[in-house]
Amino acid sequence: MASHFEDEDPTIKECANCGSTENLGKCSRCHSAWFCGVKCQKAYWPFHREWCKKNDFADAIEKTEPKFAKWMRKHGKQAVVKDDEVDRLERKTATMEDMYGKSNPKPLPPAYTSEDRRKMRSAEEKHLL
């Protein structure tokens, strides 16, 4: 039984907890770990929890491209951007609206009380002396 991060033979399927090779089922969340039953899955959960993530993109393409979905799960990829999409993103210049959702964001003025201003002034005077 290999750990999650080790290279393993993809044709060998075994329970992540006990190593059994019979009556296996995939983890319903990440689809990358195999378990022989609920008992083993619950026993192994504290170790599996760290890297068990639902992958909506892989779930969506599972029926049409199962090998690609499996690759995405194995390598922890959440989405893939095609070359033409990368080119479009690189050509686009970022605008303030893109970054902040407004056409001209202005910072809020400082909201210092008179006591805060007095303390800042005295600290600055001490620093200068």
Phi, psi and omega in degrees: 000118180268150177288170185300326187268354178275153174287135179223159179289119184292346180278340179269120179246128178215156180298131181294338182266305187253345179090004179296150180244010182247147177053051183272150174222150181280154171298129185286347181268307185258343180059021180241345178254147181249141178222149181274346179184175182296323182300313179293321180297317179292322179293325183272350186307317180303330180272326184281334186303323185300322183246006178278109181227139176287137181239093184298323181295314179295323178297322183291326182262002183306315185288322183273326182224074185296325180293319179293320178297319179296318178298317180298318179294318182298321183265004176071024180277139180260331179200163180231135177253126181286163183302318181293329177289322177297316179300317180297319180292324180288326180288329185289132175271138181287134177245166179299324180296321178296320185281325187241349181080009177229159180281328182212082181287139177237138179291151177288144178293153179297144181246065179272142175276167180297327178294319177298316180297319180296317179295319179295318180297315181292323177294321178293320179296320178295321181293323182284333180278000000 
